[in-house]
mmCIF file of C-alpha atoms in Angstrom:
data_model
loop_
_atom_site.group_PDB
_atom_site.id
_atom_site.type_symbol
_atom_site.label_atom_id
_atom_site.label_comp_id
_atom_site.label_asym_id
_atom_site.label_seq_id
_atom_site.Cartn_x
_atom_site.Cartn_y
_atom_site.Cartn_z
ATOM 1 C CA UNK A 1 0.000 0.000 0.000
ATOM 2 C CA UNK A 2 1.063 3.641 -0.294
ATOM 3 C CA UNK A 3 -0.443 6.186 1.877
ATOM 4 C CA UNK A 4 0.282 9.933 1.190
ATOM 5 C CA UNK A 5 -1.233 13.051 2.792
ATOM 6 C CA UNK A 6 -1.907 15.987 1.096
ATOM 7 C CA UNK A 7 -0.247 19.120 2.371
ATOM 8 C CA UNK A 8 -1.267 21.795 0.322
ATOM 9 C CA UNK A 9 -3.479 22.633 -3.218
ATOM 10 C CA UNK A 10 -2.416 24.998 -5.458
ATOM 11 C CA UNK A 11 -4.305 28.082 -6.508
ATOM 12 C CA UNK A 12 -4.565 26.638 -10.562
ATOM 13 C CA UNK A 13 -5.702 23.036 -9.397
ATOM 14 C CA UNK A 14 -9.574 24.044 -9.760
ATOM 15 C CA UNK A 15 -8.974 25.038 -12.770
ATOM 16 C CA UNK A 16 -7.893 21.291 -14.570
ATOM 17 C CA UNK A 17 -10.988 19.834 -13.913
ATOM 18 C CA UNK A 18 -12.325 21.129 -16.935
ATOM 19 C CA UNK A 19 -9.662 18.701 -18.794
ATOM 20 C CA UNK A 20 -10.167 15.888 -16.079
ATOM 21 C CA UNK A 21 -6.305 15.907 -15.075
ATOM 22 C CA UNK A 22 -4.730 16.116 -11.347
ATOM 23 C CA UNK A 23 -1.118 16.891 -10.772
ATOM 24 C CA UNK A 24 0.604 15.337 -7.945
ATOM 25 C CA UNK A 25 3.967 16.102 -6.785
ATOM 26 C CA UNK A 26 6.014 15.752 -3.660
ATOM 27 C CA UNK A 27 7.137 18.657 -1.351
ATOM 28 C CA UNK A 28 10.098 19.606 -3.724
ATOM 29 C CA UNK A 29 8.097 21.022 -6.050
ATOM 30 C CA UNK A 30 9.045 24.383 -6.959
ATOM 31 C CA UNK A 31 6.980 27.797 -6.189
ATOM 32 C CA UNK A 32 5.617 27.686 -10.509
ATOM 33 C CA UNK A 33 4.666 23.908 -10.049
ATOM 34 C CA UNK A 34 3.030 24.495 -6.637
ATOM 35 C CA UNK A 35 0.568 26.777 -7.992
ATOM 36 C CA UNK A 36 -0.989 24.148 -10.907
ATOM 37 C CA UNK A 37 -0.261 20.958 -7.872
ATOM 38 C CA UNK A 38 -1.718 18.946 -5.145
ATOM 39 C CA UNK A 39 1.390 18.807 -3.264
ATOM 40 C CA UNK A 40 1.309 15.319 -0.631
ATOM 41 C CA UNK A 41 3.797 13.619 1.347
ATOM 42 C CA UNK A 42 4.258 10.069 1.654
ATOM 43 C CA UNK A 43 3.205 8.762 4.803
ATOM 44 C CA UNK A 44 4.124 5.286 4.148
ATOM 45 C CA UNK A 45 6.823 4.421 1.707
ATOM 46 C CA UNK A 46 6.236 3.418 -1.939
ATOM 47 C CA UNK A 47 6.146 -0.402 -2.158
ATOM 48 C CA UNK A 48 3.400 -1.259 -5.111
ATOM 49 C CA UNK A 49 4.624 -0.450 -8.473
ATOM 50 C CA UNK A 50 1.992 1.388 -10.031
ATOM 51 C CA UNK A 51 -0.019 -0.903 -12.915
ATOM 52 C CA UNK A 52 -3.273 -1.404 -14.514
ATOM 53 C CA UNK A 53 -5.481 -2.810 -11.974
ATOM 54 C CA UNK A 54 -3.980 -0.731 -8.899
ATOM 55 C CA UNK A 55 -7.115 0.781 -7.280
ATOM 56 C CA UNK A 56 -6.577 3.690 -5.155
ATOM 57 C CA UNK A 57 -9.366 5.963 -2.873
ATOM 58 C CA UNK A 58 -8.994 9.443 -2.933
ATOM 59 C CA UNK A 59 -11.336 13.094 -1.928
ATOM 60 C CA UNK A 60 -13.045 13.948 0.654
ATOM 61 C CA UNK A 61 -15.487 11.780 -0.178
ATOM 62 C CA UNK A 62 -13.176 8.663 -0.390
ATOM 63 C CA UNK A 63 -14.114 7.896 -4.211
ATOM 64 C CA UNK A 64 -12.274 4.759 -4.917
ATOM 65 C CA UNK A 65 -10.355 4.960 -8.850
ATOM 66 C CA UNK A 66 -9.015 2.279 -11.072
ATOM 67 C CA UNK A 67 -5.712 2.650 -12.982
ATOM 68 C CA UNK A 68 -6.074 1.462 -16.482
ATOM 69 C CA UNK A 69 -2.802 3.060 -18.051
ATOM 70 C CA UNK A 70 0.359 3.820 -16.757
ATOM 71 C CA UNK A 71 3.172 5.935 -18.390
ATOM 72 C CA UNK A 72 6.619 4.471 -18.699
ATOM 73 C CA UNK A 73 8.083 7.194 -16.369
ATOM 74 C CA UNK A 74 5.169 7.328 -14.244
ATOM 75 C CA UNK A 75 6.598 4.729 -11.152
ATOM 76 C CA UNK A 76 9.961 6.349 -11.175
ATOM 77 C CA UNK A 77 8.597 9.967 -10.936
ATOM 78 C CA UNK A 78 6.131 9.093 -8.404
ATOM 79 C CA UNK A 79 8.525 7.285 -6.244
ATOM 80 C CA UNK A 80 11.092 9.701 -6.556
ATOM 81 C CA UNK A 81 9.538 12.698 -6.496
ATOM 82 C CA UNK A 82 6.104 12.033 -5.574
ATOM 83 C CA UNK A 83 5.040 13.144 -9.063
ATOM 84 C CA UNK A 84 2.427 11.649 -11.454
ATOM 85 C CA UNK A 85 -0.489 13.271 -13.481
ATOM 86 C CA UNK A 86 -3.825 11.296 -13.079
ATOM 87 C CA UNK A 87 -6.195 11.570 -16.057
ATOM 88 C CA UNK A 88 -9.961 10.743 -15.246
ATOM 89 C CA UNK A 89 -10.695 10.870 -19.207
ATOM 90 C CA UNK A 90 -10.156 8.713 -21.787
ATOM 91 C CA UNK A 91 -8.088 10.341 -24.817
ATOM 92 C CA UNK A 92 -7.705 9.365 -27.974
ATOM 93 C CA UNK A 93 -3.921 9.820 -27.874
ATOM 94 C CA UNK A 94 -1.157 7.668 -26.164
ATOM 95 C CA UNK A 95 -0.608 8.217 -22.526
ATOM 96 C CA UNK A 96 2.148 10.577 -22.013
ATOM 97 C CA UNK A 97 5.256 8.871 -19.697
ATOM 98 C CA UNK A 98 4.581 10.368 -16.342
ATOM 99 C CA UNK A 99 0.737 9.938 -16.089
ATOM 100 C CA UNK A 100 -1.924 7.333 -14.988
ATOM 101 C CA UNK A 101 -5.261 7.056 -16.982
ATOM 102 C CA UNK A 102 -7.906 6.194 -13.757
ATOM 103 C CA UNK A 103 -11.214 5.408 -13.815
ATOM 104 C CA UNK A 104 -14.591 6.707 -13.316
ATOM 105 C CA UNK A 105 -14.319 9.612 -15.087
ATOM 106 C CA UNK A 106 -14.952 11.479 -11.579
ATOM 107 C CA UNK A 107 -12.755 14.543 -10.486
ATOM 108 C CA UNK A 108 -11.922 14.557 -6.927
ATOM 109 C CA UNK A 109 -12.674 17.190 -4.523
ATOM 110 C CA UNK A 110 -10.003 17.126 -2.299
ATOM 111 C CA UNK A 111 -8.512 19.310 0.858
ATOM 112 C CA UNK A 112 -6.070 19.839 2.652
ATOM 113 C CA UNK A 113 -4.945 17.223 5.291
ATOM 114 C CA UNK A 114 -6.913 14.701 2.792
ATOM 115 C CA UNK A 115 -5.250 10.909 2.698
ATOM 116 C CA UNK A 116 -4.382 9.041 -0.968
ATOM 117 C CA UNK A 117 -3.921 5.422 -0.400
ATOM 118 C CA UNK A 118 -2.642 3.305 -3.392
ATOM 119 C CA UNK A 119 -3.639 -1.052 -3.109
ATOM 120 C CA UNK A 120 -3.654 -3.907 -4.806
#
């Protein structure tokens, strides 16, 4: 499992729901990524590889998401910087390296102190 808790929700987030994508990245992030990022910290340490099948709950309403895609950079970015970009859409093109495609195609509402917990 990976549990992460989310420390702070930049000003921009709001504002990608219209193209069903949420940025996640780890407290390194700089000041111009902070603004368009949920920024979390890992409460327990990565130890699923992210894959197709992975379900994972998220929001303040604990919605619970599939993960049908994964990008080739997407494990190594999360793990070492806490980064990935979850799409809750389905595009037509091919998934770019550091993102997850998830389904339903439900935006979270999320908030600060909210929990992200990654399972098999």
């Amino acid at each position: 499992m990976i549990e992460s808790r989310i420390v702070e929700i930049g000003e921009l987030v709001p504002a990608f729901e219209e193209e069903m994508v949420l940025i996640l990245f780890g407290p390194t992030a700089t000041a111009e990524l902070k603004s368009i990022c949920v920024i979390h910290e890992f409460v327990t340490k990565p130890d699923i590889v992210l894959k197709a099948g992975i379900k994972f709950v998220m929001g303040n309403n604990n919605q619970t998401y599939m993960i049908k895609q994964v990008g080739d950079a997407a494990n190594k970015n999360f793990t070492e910087l806490g980064h990935i970009s979850i799409y809750f859409s389905v595009d037509k093109n091919k998934i770019l390296p550091g993102a997850v495609l998830a389904e339903p195609e439900i935006y979270p509402t999320l908030n600060q102190g909210d929990t992200i917990c990654f399972y098999n």
